[in-house]
């Protein structure tokens, strides 16, 4: 009986903690600043980059000027800005675009929302929980939903 209770507890907790295996990230030309595209008859590659500013590059402190009057001083600091890359690669048709419906898209984020994030570790760990990540270009509200499966990785940097 105790074994059955443990099994049910593990099964139920896993069932509710599992995420859908696919993540869809939508974008339009207005909110995507760092995108590189190259293609020929056999290969298409698109690279989408995202930087997450984890802290402000400015430090504000109280100080005194030469006359002894109090003032707010601004210091510009060196800040690490973690970078992430999403790469779409279709070589000889091995990763074709696919048409999707709004019903099958359970986990959807807008690229503009990702640009507001400030916790790089949370972002990286959360996206790594998905088996597949797709980018969808939204030309307008009635355009077809064409998904491109991308590879997600953290870029090496400072």
PDB file of C-alpha atoms in Angstrom:
ATOM      1  CA  UNK A   1       0.000   0.000   0.000  1.00  0.00           C
ATOM      2  CA  UNK A   2       2.808   2.403   0.892  1.00  0.00           C
ATOM      3  CA  UNK A   3       4.517   1.668  -2.453  1.00  0.00           C
ATOM      4  CA  UNK A   4       1.306   2.515  -4.295  1.00  0.00           C
ATOM      5  CA  UNK A   5       1.006   5.814  -2.391  1.00  0.00           C
ATOM      6  CA  UNK A   6       4.585   6.775  -3.238  1.00  0.00           C
ATOM      7  CA  UNK A   7       4.037   5.852  -6.888  1.00  0.00           C
ATOM      8  CA  UNK A   8       0.837   7.923  -7.079  1.00  0.00           C
ATOM      9  CA  UNK A   9       2.500  10.887  -5.366  1.00  0.00           C
ATOM     10  CA  UNK A  10       5.458  10.821  -7.785  1.00  0.00           C
ATOM     11  CA  UNK A  11       3.185  10.297 -10.798  1.00  0.00           C
ATOM     12  CA  UNK A  12       0.805  13.109  -9.854  1.00  0.00           C
ATOM     13  CA  UNK A  13       3.576  15.582  -9.015  1.00  0.00           C
ATOM     14  CA  UNK A  14       5.369  14.805 -12.288  1.00  0.00           C
ATOM     15  CA  UNK A  15       2.163  15.058 -14.286  1.00  0.00           C
ATOM     16  CA  UNK A  16       1.488  18.562 -12.992  1.00  0.00           C
ATOM     17  CA  UNK A  17       5.088  19.769 -13.096  1.00  0.00           C
ATOM     18  CA  UNK A  18       5.797  18.670 -16.654  1.00  0.00           C
ATOM     19  CA  UNK A  19       5.745  21.363 -19.276  1.00  0.00           C
ATOM     20  CA  UNK A  20       4.612  20.877 -22.828  1.00  0.00           C
ATOM     21  CA  UNK A  21       7.639  19.861 -24.880  1.00  0.00           C
ATOM     22  CA  UNK A  22       7.385  22.754 -27.372  1.00  0.00           C
ATOM     23  CA  UNK A  23       7.977  26.462 -26.879  1.00  0.00           C
ATOM     24  CA  UNK A  24       6.945  28.985 -29.530  1.00  0.00           C
ATOM     25  CA  UNK A  25       8.580  32.421 -29.660  1.00  0.00           C
ATOM     26  CA  UNK A  26       6.829  34.957 -31.861  1.00  0.00           C
ATOM     27  CA  UNK A  27       8.431  38.025 -33.374  1.00  0.00           C
ATOM     28  CA  UNK A  28       7.880  40.742 -35.935  1.00  0.00           C
ATOM     29  CA  UNK A  29      10.331  43.066 -37.644  1.00  0.00           C
ATOM     30  CA  UNK A  30       9.663  45.811 -35.114  1.00  0.00           C
ATOM     31  CA  UNK A  31      10.854  43.922 -32.042  1.00  0.00           C
ATOM     32  CA  UNK A  32      13.758  41.941 -33.462  1.00  0.00           C
ATOM     33  CA  UNK A  33      16.954  43.954 -33.705  1.00  0.00           C
ATOM     34  CA  UNK A  34      19.599  41.262 -33.901  1.00  0.00           C
ATOM     35  CA  UNK A  35      18.789  38.827 -36.713  1.00  0.00           C
ATOM     36  CA  UNK A  36      21.119  37.473 -39.392  1.00  0.00           C
ATOM     37  CA  UNK A  37      19.870  35.569 -42.463  1.00  0.00           C
ATOM     38  CA  UNK A  38      21.825  33.749 -45.169  1.00  0.00           C
ATOM     39  CA  UNK A  39      20.680  31.196 -47.724  1.00  0.00           C
ATOM     40  CA  UNK A  40      21.368  29.546 -51.049  1.00  0.00           C
ATOM     41  CA  UNK A  41      19.667  26.664 -52.857  1.00  0.00           C
ATOM     42  CA  UNK A  42      20.811  24.014 -50.337  1.00  0.00           C
ATOM     43  CA  UNK A  43      21.014  25.792 -47.000  1.00  0.00           C
ATOM     44  CA  UNK A  44      19.149  28.427 -45.010  1.00  0.00           C
ATOM     45  CA  UNK A  45      20.444  29.815 -41.749  1.00  0.00           C
ATOM     46  CA  UNK A  46      18.905  32.430 -39.462  1.00  0.00           C
ATOM     47  CA  UNK A  47      20.486  33.543 -36.227  1.00  0.00           C
ATOM     48  CA  UNK A  48      18.511  35.420 -33.589  1.00  0.00           C
ATOM     49  CA  UNK A  49      20.471  36.927 -30.694  1.00  0.00           C
ATOM     50  CA  UNK A  50      19.281  38.107 -27.309  1.00  0.00           C
ATOM     51  CA  UNK A  51      21.217  39.856 -24.567  1.00  0.00           C
ATOM     52  CA  UNK A  52      19.922  40.015 -21.021  1.00  0.00           C
ATOM     53  CA  UNK A  53      21.044  42.975 -18.972  1.00  0.00           C
ATOM     54  CA  UNK A  54      21.197  41.602 -15.466  1.00  0.00           C
ATOM     55  CA  UNK A  55      22.089  44.837 -13.726  1.00  0.00           C
ATOM     56  CA  UNK A  56      22.222  48.529 -14.444  1.00  0.00           C
ATOM     57  CA  UNK A  57      25.465  49.837 -15.944  1.00  0.00           C
ATOM     58  CA  UNK A  58      25.009  52.977 -13.799  1.00  0.00           C
ATOM     59  CA  UNK A  59      25.687  53.466 -10.129  1.00  0.00           C
ATOM     60  CA  UNK A  60      24.264  56.526  -8.393  1.00  0.00           C
ATOM     61  CA  UNK A  61      25.872  57.750  -5.207  1.00  0.00           C
ATOM     62  CA  UNK A  62      25.674  60.863  -3.093  1.00  0.00           C
ATOM     63  CA  UNK A  63      28.739  63.058  -3.044  1.00  0.00           C
ATOM     64  CA  UNK A  64      29.897  66.627  -2.747  1.00  0.00           C
ATOM     65  CA  UNK A  65      31.105  68.968  -5.457  1.00  0.00           C
ATOM     66  CA  UNK A  66      34.211  71.226  -5.094  1.00  0.00           C
ATOM     67  CA  UNK A  67      32.137  73.855  -3.304  1.00  0.00           C
ATOM     68  CA  UNK A  68      30.916  71.367  -0.705  1.00  0.00           C
ATOM     69  CA  UNK A  69      27.348  71.127  -2.040  1.00  0.00           C
ATOM     70  CA  UNK A  70      25.682  67.738  -2.029  1.00  0.00           C
ATOM     71  CA  UNK A  71      24.921  66.161  -5.390  1.00  0.00           C
ATOM     72  CA  UNK A  72      24.101  62.832  -6.974  1.00  0.00           C
ATOM     73  CA  UNK A  73      27.078  61.426  -8.849  1.00  0.00           C
ATOM     74  CA  UNK A  74      26.756  58.920 -11.669  1.00  0.00           C
ATOM     75  CA  UNK A  75      29.371  56.253 -12.245  1.00  0.00           C
ATOM     76  CA  UNK A  76      29.363  54.014 -15.315  1.00  0.00           C
ATOM     77  CA  UNK A  77      30.321  50.457 -14.427  1.00  0.00           C
ATOM     78  CA  UNK A  78      31.508  47.548 -16.510  1.00  0.00           C
ATOM     79  CA  UNK A  79      28.622  45.090 -16.617  1.00  0.00           C
ATOM     80  CA  UNK A  80      28.418  41.534 -17.897  1.00  0.00           C
ATOM     81  CA  UNK A  81      25.560  41.120 -20.376  1.00  0.00           C
ATOM     82  CA  UNK A  82      24.865  37.405 -20.996  1.00  0.00           C
ATOM     83  CA  UNK A  83      24.088  36.610 -24.632  1.00  0.00           C
ATOM     84  CA  UNK A  84      21.973  33.820 -26.068  1.00  0.00           C
ATOM     85  CA  UNK A  85      21.617  32.590 -29.608  1.00  0.00           C
ATOM     86  CA  UNK A  86      18.787  30.863 -31.435  1.00  0.00           C
ATOM     87  CA  UNK A  87      19.880  29.290 -34.713  1.00  0.00           C
ATOM     88  CA  UNK A  88      17.570  28.037 -37.440  1.00  0.00           C
ATOM     89  CA  UNK A  89      19.441  25.770 -39.865  1.00  0.00           C
ATOM     90  CA  UNK A  90      17.825  23.941 -42.763  1.00  0.00           C
ATOM     91  CA  UNK A  91      20.356  22.058 -44.827  1.00  0.00           C
ATOM     92  CA  UNK A  92      18.986  20.140 -47.823  1.00  0.00           C
ATOM     93  CA  UNK A  93      15.504  20.109 -46.286  1.00  0.00           C
ATOM     94  CA  UNK A  94      16.458  18.423 -42.979  1.00  0.00           C
ATOM     95  CA  UNK A  95      14.696  21.090 -40.841  1.00  0.00           C
ATOM     96  CA  UNK A  96      11.808  22.444 -42.917  1.00  0.00           C
ATOM     97  CA  UNK A  97       9.441  25.136 -41.725  1.00  0.00           C
ATOM     98  CA  UNK A  98       6.117  23.784 -40.493  1.00  0.00           C
ATOM     99  CA  UNK A  99       2.651  25.261 -40.403  1.00  0.00           C
ATOM    100  CA  UNK A 100       1.111  25.295 -36.922  1.00  0.00           C
ATOM    101  CA  UNK A 101      -2.259  26.257 -35.524  1.00  0.00           C
ATOM    102  CA  UNK A 102      -2.914  28.463 -32.536  1.00  0.00           C
ATOM    103  CA  UNK A 103      -4.545  25.500 -30.752  1.00  0.00           C
ATOM    104  CA  UNK A 104      -1.352  23.427 -30.689  1.00  0.00           C
ATOM    105  CA  UNK A 105       0.754  26.305 -29.354  1.00  0.00           C
ATOM    106  CA  UNK A 106       0.518  25.878 -25.567  1.00  0.00           C
ATOM    107  CA  UNK A 107       3.651  27.766 -24.522  1.00  0.00           C
ATOM    108  CA  UNK A 108       4.034  31.049 -26.392  1.00  0.00           C
ATOM    109  CA  UNK A 109       6.335  33.983 -25.648  1.00  0.00           C
ATOM    110  CA  UNK A 110       6.818  37.181 -27.595  1.00  0.00           C
ATOM    111  CA  UNK A 111      10.418  38.108 -28.377  1.00  0.00           C
ATOM    112  CA  UNK A 112       9.749  41.644 -27.141  1.00  0.00           C
ATOM    113  CA  UNK A 113       8.873  40.179 -23.721  1.00  0.00           C
ATOM    114  CA  UNK A 114      12.155  38.245 -23.609  1.00  0.00           C
ATOM    115  CA  UNK A 115      14.054  41.495 -24.097  1.00  0.00           C
ATOM    116  CA  UNK A 116      12.697  42.737 -20.739  1.00  0.00           C
ATOM    117  CA  UNK A 117      14.135  39.851 -18.726  1.00  0.00           C
ATOM    118  CA  UNK A 118      16.835  40.531 -16.145  1.00  0.00           C
ATOM    119  CA  UNK A 119      17.657  37.050 -14.798  1.00  0.00           C
ATOM    120  CA  UNK A 120      19.860  35.220 -17.302  1.00  0.00           C
ATOM    121  CA  UNK A 121      20.127  31.992 -15.300  1.00  0.00           C
ATOM    122  CA  UNK A 122      16.350  31.710 -14.948  1.00  0.00           C
ATOM    123  CA  UNK A 123      15.945  32.330 -18.686  1.00  0.00           C
ATOM    124  CA  UNK A 124      18.564  29.721 -19.634  1.00  0.00           C
ATOM    125  CA  UNK A 125      17.298  27.066 -17.206  1.00  0.00           C
ATOM    126  CA  UNK A 126      13.662  27.569 -18.183  1.00  0.00           C
ATOM    127  CA  UNK A 127      14.247  27.368 -21.936  1.00  0.00           C
ATOM    128  CA  UNK A 128      16.403  24.259 -21.521  1.00  0.00           C
ATOM    129  CA  UNK A 129      13.352  22.431 -20.113  1.00  0.00           C
ATOM    130  CA  UNK A 130      11.750  22.410 -23.575  1.00  0.00           C
ATOM    131  CA  UNK A 131      12.565  19.744 -26.140  1.00  0.00           C
ATOM    132  CA  UNK A 132      11.791  22.001 -29.092  1.00  0.00           C
ATOM    133  CA  UNK A 133      11.905  25.764 -29.528  1.00  0.00           C
ATOM    134  CA  UNK A 134      10.293  27.360 -32.565  1.00  0.00           C
ATOM    135  CA  UNK A 135      10.381  30.909 -33.896  1.00  0.00           C
ATOM    136  CA  UNK A 136       7.288  32.241 -35.651  1.00  0.00           C
ATOM    137  CA  UNK A 137       7.317  35.432 -37.684  1.00  0.00           C
ATOM    138  CA  UNK A 138       4.075  37.377 -37.264  1.00  0.00           C
ATOM    139  CA  UNK A 139       3.629  39.550 -40.317  1.00  0.00           C
ATOM    140  CA  UNK A 140       0.082  40.534 -39.275  1.00  0.00           C
ATOM    141  CA  UNK A 141      -2.874  39.110 -37.326  1.00  0.00           C
ATOM    142  CA  UNK A 142      -4.123  37.007 -40.244  1.00  0.00           C
ATOM    143  CA  UNK A 143      -0.786  35.685 -41.537  1.00  0.00           C
ATOM    144  CA  UNK A 144      -0.250  31.907 -41.413  1.00  0.00           C
ATOM    145  CA  UNK A 145       1.747  30.583 -38.466  1.00  0.00           C
ATOM    146  CA  UNK A 146       4.952  29.137 -39.911  1.00  0.00           C
ATOM    147  CA  UNK A 147       7.293  27.715 -37.260  1.00  0.00           C
ATOM    148  CA  UNK A 148      11.049  27.299 -37.596  1.00  0.00           C
ATOM    149  CA  UNK A 149      12.723  24.927 -35.152  1.00  0.00           C
ATOM    150  CA  UNK A 150      15.786  26.590 -33.637  1.00  0.00           C
ATOM    151  CA  UNK A 151      18.755  25.456 -31.604  1.00  0.00           C
ATOM    152  CA  UNK A 152      19.142  27.400 -28.346  1.00  0.00           C
ATOM    153  CA  UNK A 153      22.535  28.076 -26.778  1.00  0.00           C
ATOM    154  CA  UNK A 154      24.332  30.440 -24.459  1.00  0.00           C
ATOM    155  CA  UNK A 155      27.126  32.355 -26.132  1.00  0.00           C
ATOM    156  CA  UNK A 156      30.531  32.460 -24.526  1.00  0.00           C
ATOM    157  CA  UNK A 157      31.360  35.962 -23.402  1.00  0.00           C
ATOM    158  CA  UNK A 158      32.646  38.113 -20.628  1.00  0.00           C
TER     159      UNK A 158
END
